[in-house]
Tab-separated table of N, CA and C in Angstrom:
chain	number	residue	atom	x	y	z
I	1	ASN	N	0.849	-1.178	0.000
I	1	ASN	CA	0.000	0.000	0.000
I	1	ASN	C	0.887	1.232	0.000
I	2	VAL	N	0.848	2.039	-1.026
I	2	VAL	CA	1.715	3.210	-1.126
I	2	VAL	C	1.334	4.308	-0.157
I	3	GLN	N	0.149	4.237	0.423
I	3	GLN	CA	-0.261	5.274	1.363
I	3	GLN	C	0.203	4.975	2.781
I	4	GLY	N	0.799	3.853	3.035
I	4	GLY	CA	1.301	3.549	4.366
I	4	GLY	C	0.489	2.476	5.048
I	5	ALA	N	-0.290	2.869	6.057
I	5	ALA	CA	-1.031	1.913	6.868
I	5	ALA	C	-2.126	1.220	6.049
I	6	LEU	N	-2.353	-0.018	6.376
I	6	LEU	CA	-3.424	-0.793	5.753
I	6	LEU	C	-4.692	-0.646	6.589
I	7	PRO	N	-5.887	-0.885	6.001
I	7	PRO	CA	-7.140	-0.690	6.730
I	7	PRO	C	-7.242	-1.431	8.064
I	8	ASP	N	-6.575	-2.571	8.190
I	8	ASP	CA	-6.681	-3.321	9.455
I	8	ASP	C	-5.590	-2.949	10.464
I	9	MET	N	-4.792	-1.912	10.170
I	9	MET	CA	-3.718	-1.487	11.064
I	9	MET	C	-4.182	-0.356	11.976
I	10	PHE	N	-3.653	-0.355	13.197
I	10	PHE	CA	-3.947	0.719	14.146
I	10	PHE	C	-3.535	2.059	13.543
I	11	GLY	N	-4.394	3.031	13.639
I	11	GLY	CA	-4.079	4.369	13.148
I	11	GLY	C	-4.492	4.625	11.715
I	12	TYR	N	-5.008	3.624	11.031
I	12	TYR	CA	-5.399	3.801	9.630
I	12	TYR	C	-6.548	4.795	9.509
I	13	THR	N	-6.459	5.641	8.510
I	13	THR	CA	-7.568	6.510	8.149
I	13	THR	C	-7.544	6.708	6.639
I	14	SER	N	-8.706	6.730	6.044
I	14	SER	CA	-8.774	6.957	4.598
I	14	SER	C	-8.899	8.445	4.286
I	15	ASP	N	-8.892	9.287	5.331
I	15	ASP	CA	-9.055	10.734	5.155
I	15	ASP	C	-7.771	11.448	4.745
I	16	ILE	N	-6.663	10.735	4.706
I	16	ILE	CA	-5.371	11.355	4.413
I	16	ILE	C	-4.887	10.896	3.041
I	17	SER	N	-4.521	11.850	2.218
I	17	SER	CA	-3.956	11.530	0.903
I	17	SER	C	-2.441	11.567	0.987
I	18	PRO	N	-1.751	10.737	0.203
I	18	PRO	CA	-0.281	10.766	0.230
I	18	PRO	C	0.245	12.063	-0.375
I	19	TYR	N	1.416	12.479	0.098
I	19	TYR	CA	2.086	13.628	-0.487
I	19	TYR	C	2.596	13.270	-1.874
I	20	GLU	N	2.588	14.221	-2.769
I	20	GLU	CA	3.191	14.028	-4.083
I	20	GLU	C	4.715	14.005	-3.927
I	21	TYR	N	5.384	13.272	-4.787
I	21	TYR	CA	6.843	13.246	-4.785
I	21	TYR	C	7.332	14.564	-5.366
I	22	ASP	N	7.960	15.385	-4.531
I	22	ASP	CA	8.387	16.716	-4.951
I	22	ASP	C	9.677	17.096	-4.234
I	23	PRO	N	10.836	16.602	-4.718
I	23	PRO	CA	12.106	16.893	-4.064
I	23	PRO	C	12.404	18.393	-3.952
I	24	LYS	N	11.987	19.169	-4.934
I	24	LYS	CA	12.228	20.613	-4.888
I	24	LYS	C	11.487	21.227	-3.700
I	25	ARG	N	10.240	20.823	-3.488
I	25	ARG	CA	9.459	21.331	-2.352
I	25	ARG	C	10.064	20.847	-1.034
I	26	ALA	N	10.532	19.624	-1.008
I	26	ALA	CA	11.161	19.093	0.203
I	26	ALA	C	12.401	19.905	0.558
I	27	SER	N	13.224	20.233	-0.430
I	27	SER	CA	14.414	21.063	-0.191
I	27	SER	C	14.017	22.439	0.319
I	28	GLN	N	12.970	22.985	-0.253
I	28	GLN	CA	12.471	24.292	0.176
I	28	GLN	C	12.014	24.234	1.643
I	29	LEU	N	11.305	23.197	2.006
I	29	LEU	CA	10.846	23.053	3.385
I	29	LEU	C	12.015	22.891	4.352
I	30	LEU	N	13.049	22.164	3.942
I	30	LEU	CA	14.242	22.036	4.781
I	30	LEU	C	14.902	23.395	4.996
I	31	THR	N	14.986	24.179	3.938
I	31	THR	CA	15.556	25.523	4.051
I	31	THR	C	14.730	26.374	5.011
I	32	GLU	N	13.415	26.342	4.866
I	32	GLU	CA	12.529	27.104	5.746
I	32	GLU	C	12.654	26.651	7.199
I	33	ALA	N	12.982	25.381	7.401
I	33	ALA	CA	13.124	24.837	8.751
I	33	ALA	C	14.498	25.121	9.346
I	34	GLY	N	15.358	25.800	8.580
I	34	GLY	CA	16.676	26.143	9.102
I	34	GLY	C	17.793	25.213	8.690
I	35	PHE	N	17.550	24.381	7.687
I	35	PHE	CA	18.556	23.441	7.202
I	35	PHE	C	18.820	23.654	5.718
I	36	PRO	N	19.318	24.840	5.342
I	36	PRO	CA	19.519	25.115	3.917
I	36	PRO	C	20.572	24.214	3.260
I	37	LYS	N	21.464	23.655	4.062
I	37	LYS	CA	22.491	22.747	3.526
I	37	LYS	C	22.191	21.303	3.890
I	38	GLY	N	20.972	21.041	4.362
I	38	GLY	CA	20.593	19.690	4.753
I	38	GLY	C	21.202	19.318	6.091
I	39	PHE	N	21.260	18.030	6.355
I	39	PHE	CA	21.862	17.541	7.600
I	39	PHE	C	22.206	16.072	7.441
I	40	ASP	N	22.960	15.545	8.413
I	40	ASP	CA	23.365	14.144	8.423
I	40	ASP	C	22.403	13.347	9.294
I	41	LEU	N	22.124	12.120	8.881
I	41	LEU	CA	21.198	11.263	9.598
I	41	LEU	C	21.726	9.837	9.584
I	42	SER	N	21.731	9.201	10.739
I	42	SER	CA	22.089	7.791	10.826
I	42	SER	C	20.797	6.996	10.920
I	43	LEU	N	20.624	6.047	10.029
I	43	LEU	CA	19.410	5.234	9.981
I	43	LEU	C	19.785	3.783	10.264
I	44	THR	N	19.284	3.252	11.372
I	44	THR	CA	19.570	1.877	11.755
I	44	THR	C	18.405	0.995	11.326
I	45	VAL	N	18.722	-0.054	10.588
I	45	VAL	CA	17.706	-0.956	10.056
I	45	VAL	C	18.089	-2.398	10.349
I	46	ARG	N	17.129	-3.281	10.178
I	46	ARG	CA	17.381	-4.710	10.314
I	46	ARG	C	17.106	-5.363	8.972
I	47	LEU	N	18.118	-5.965	8.382
I	47	LEU	CA	17.949	-6.657	7.103
I	47	LEU	C	17.854	-8.164	7.277
I	48	GLU	N	18.625	-8.710	8.218
I	48	GLU	CA	18.657	-10.153	8.430
I	48	GLU	C	17.261	-10.649	8.815
I	49	GLY	N	16.806	-11.675	8.132
I	49	GLY	CA	15.500	-12.226	8.423
I	49	GLY	C	14.381	-11.584	7.621
I	50	LYS	N	14.719	-10.567	6.846
I	50	LYS	CA	13.721	-9.918	5.989
I	50	LYS	C	13.938	-10.428	4.569
I	51	GLY	N	13.012	-10.176	3.697
I	51	GLY	CA	13.166	-10.585	2.304
I	51	GLY	C	14.207	-9.730	1.597
I	52	PRO	N	14.725	-10.214	0.480
I	52	PRO	CA	15.786	-9.500	-0.241
I	52	PRO	C	15.348	-8.133	-0.760
I	53	GLU	N	14.055	-7.920	-0.914
I	53	GLU	CA	13.582	-6.627	-1.418
I	53	GLU	C	13.803	-5.497	-0.418
I	54	TRP	N	13.981	-5.820	0.865
I	54	TRP	CA	14.135	-4.776	1.876
I	54	TRP	C	15.397	-3.948	1.674
I	55	ALA	N	16.485	-4.559	1.246
I	55	ALA	CA	17.719	-3.792	0.995
I	55	ALA	C	17.458	-2.743	-0.073
I	56	GLY	N	16.741	-3.112	-1.113
I	56	GLY	CA	16.404	-2.163	-2.171
I	56	GLY	C	15.488	-1.052	-1.691
I	57	ILE	N	14.544	-1.400	-0.818
I	57	ILE	CA	13.636	-0.388	-0.266
I	57	ILE	C	14.438	0.628	0.538
I	58	TYR	N	15.298	0.149	1.423
I	58	TYR	CA	16.114	1.058	2.231
I	58	TYR	C	17.006	1.926	1.349
I	59	GLN	N	17.606	1.343	0.312
I	59	GLN	CA	18.467	2.124	-0.580
I	59	GLN	C	17.665	3.194	-1.313
I	60	SER	N	16.442	2.891	-1.688
I	60	SER	CA	15.591	3.891	-2.342
I	60	SER	C	15.295	5.055	-1.408
I	61	VAL	N	15.013	4.739	-0.154
I	61	VAL	CA	14.764	5.786	0.842
I	61	VAL	C	16.003	6.658	0.993
I	62	VAL	N	17.167	6.026	1.097
I	62	VAL	CA	18.423	6.774	1.232
I	62	VAL	C	18.633	7.687	0.027
I	63	GLN	N	18.410	7.186	-1.169
I	63	GLN	CA	18.588	7.999	-2.379
I	63	GLN	C	17.625	9.185	-2.402
I	64	ASP	N	16.371	8.959	-2.027
I	64	ASP	CA	15.398	10.052	-2.009
I	64	ASP	C	15.780	11.116	-0.991
I	65	LEU	N	16.228	10.688	0.186
I	65	LEU	CA	16.635	11.659	1.206
I	65	LEU	C	17.899	12.403	0.788
I	66	ASN	N	18.858	11.694	0.215
I	66	ASN	CA	20.084	12.344	-0.269
I	66	ASN	C	19.769	13.395	-1.324
I	67	ALA	N	18.764	13.148	-2.146
I	67	ALA	CA	18.412	14.062	-3.228
I	67	ALA	C	17.957	15.424	-2.710
I	68	VAL	N	17.479	15.475	-1.472
I	68	VAL	CA	17.017	16.756	-0.920
I	68	VAL	C	17.985	17.312	0.120
I	69	GLY	N	19.136	16.659	0.295
I	69	GLY	CA	20.152	17.198	1.199
I	69	GLY	C	20.259	16.509	2.539
I	70	ILE	N	19.473	15.471	2.752
I	70	ILE	CA	19.597	14.708	3.992
I	70	ILE	C	20.558	13.556	3.709
I	71	ARG	N	21.756	13.690	4.250
I	71	ARG	CA	22.818	12.722	3.998
I	71	ARG	C	22.686	11.567	4.992
I	72	VAL	N	22.330	10.405	4.469
I	72	VAL	CA	21.992	9.257	5.313
I	72	VAL	C	23.119	8.239	5.346
I	73	THR	N	23.449	7.809	6.559
I	73	THR	CA	24.331	6.670	6.757
I	73	THR	C	23.444	5.515	7.184
I	74	LEU	N	23.428	4.473	6.390
I	74	LEU	CA	22.591	3.307	6.652
I	74	LEU	C	23.401	2.280	7.421
I	75	ARG	N	22.856	1.815	8.532
I	75	ARG	CA	23.552	0.833	9.365
I	75	ARG	C	22.607	-0.330	9.608
I	76	SER	N	23.026	-1.509	9.178
I	76	SER	CA	22.222	-2.707	9.385
I	76	SER	C	22.712	-3.437	10.627
I	77	VAL	N	21.773	-3.843	11.477
I	77	VAL	CA	22.127	-4.580	12.686
I	77	VAL	C	21.405	-5.925	12.676
I	78	PRO	N	21.989	-6.929	13.337
I	78	PRO	CA	21.336	-8.235	13.413
I	78	PRO	C	20.118	-8.165	14.347
I	79	PRO	N	19.183	-9.120	14.197
I	79	PRO	CA	17.963	-9.094	15.007
I	79	PRO	C	18.216	-9.011	16.509
I	80	GLN	N	19.238	-9.718	17.022
I	80	GLN	CA	19.472	-9.719	18.462
I	80	GLN	C	19.878	-8.323	18.975
I	81	GLU	N	20.555	-7.537	18.139
I	81	GLU	CA	20.898	-6.172	18.536
I	81	GLU	C	19.684	-5.258	18.372
I	82	TRP	N	18.889	-5.496	17.344
I	82	TRP	CA	17.701	-4.699	17.077
I	82	TRP	C	16.718	-4.757	18.251
I	83	LEU	N	16.636	-5.932	18.879
I	83	LEU	CA	15.659	-6.137	19.946
I	83	LEU	C	16.112	-5.611	21.313
I	84	ARG	N	17.328	-5.107	21.422
I	84	ARG	CA	17.799	-4.594	22.714
I	84	ARG	C	17.123	-3.330	23.083
């Protein structure tokens, strides 16, 4: 579901429409928020035990964030560390 939550998930509402993909607007909003040069972000994820498509999903997120100036360092941790 490209809109996020599914109808049977807690917090689901059909009253919200997804944002359009607009990197230029995202950059503008970052500038307005005081981050004209973007910022660095560390993103910790769990890949082990997930399907192979998850690595691609995370990389897509990183690329989209990098495109607007949010420089992401992706760090994968094993499930036992994730659960701590």
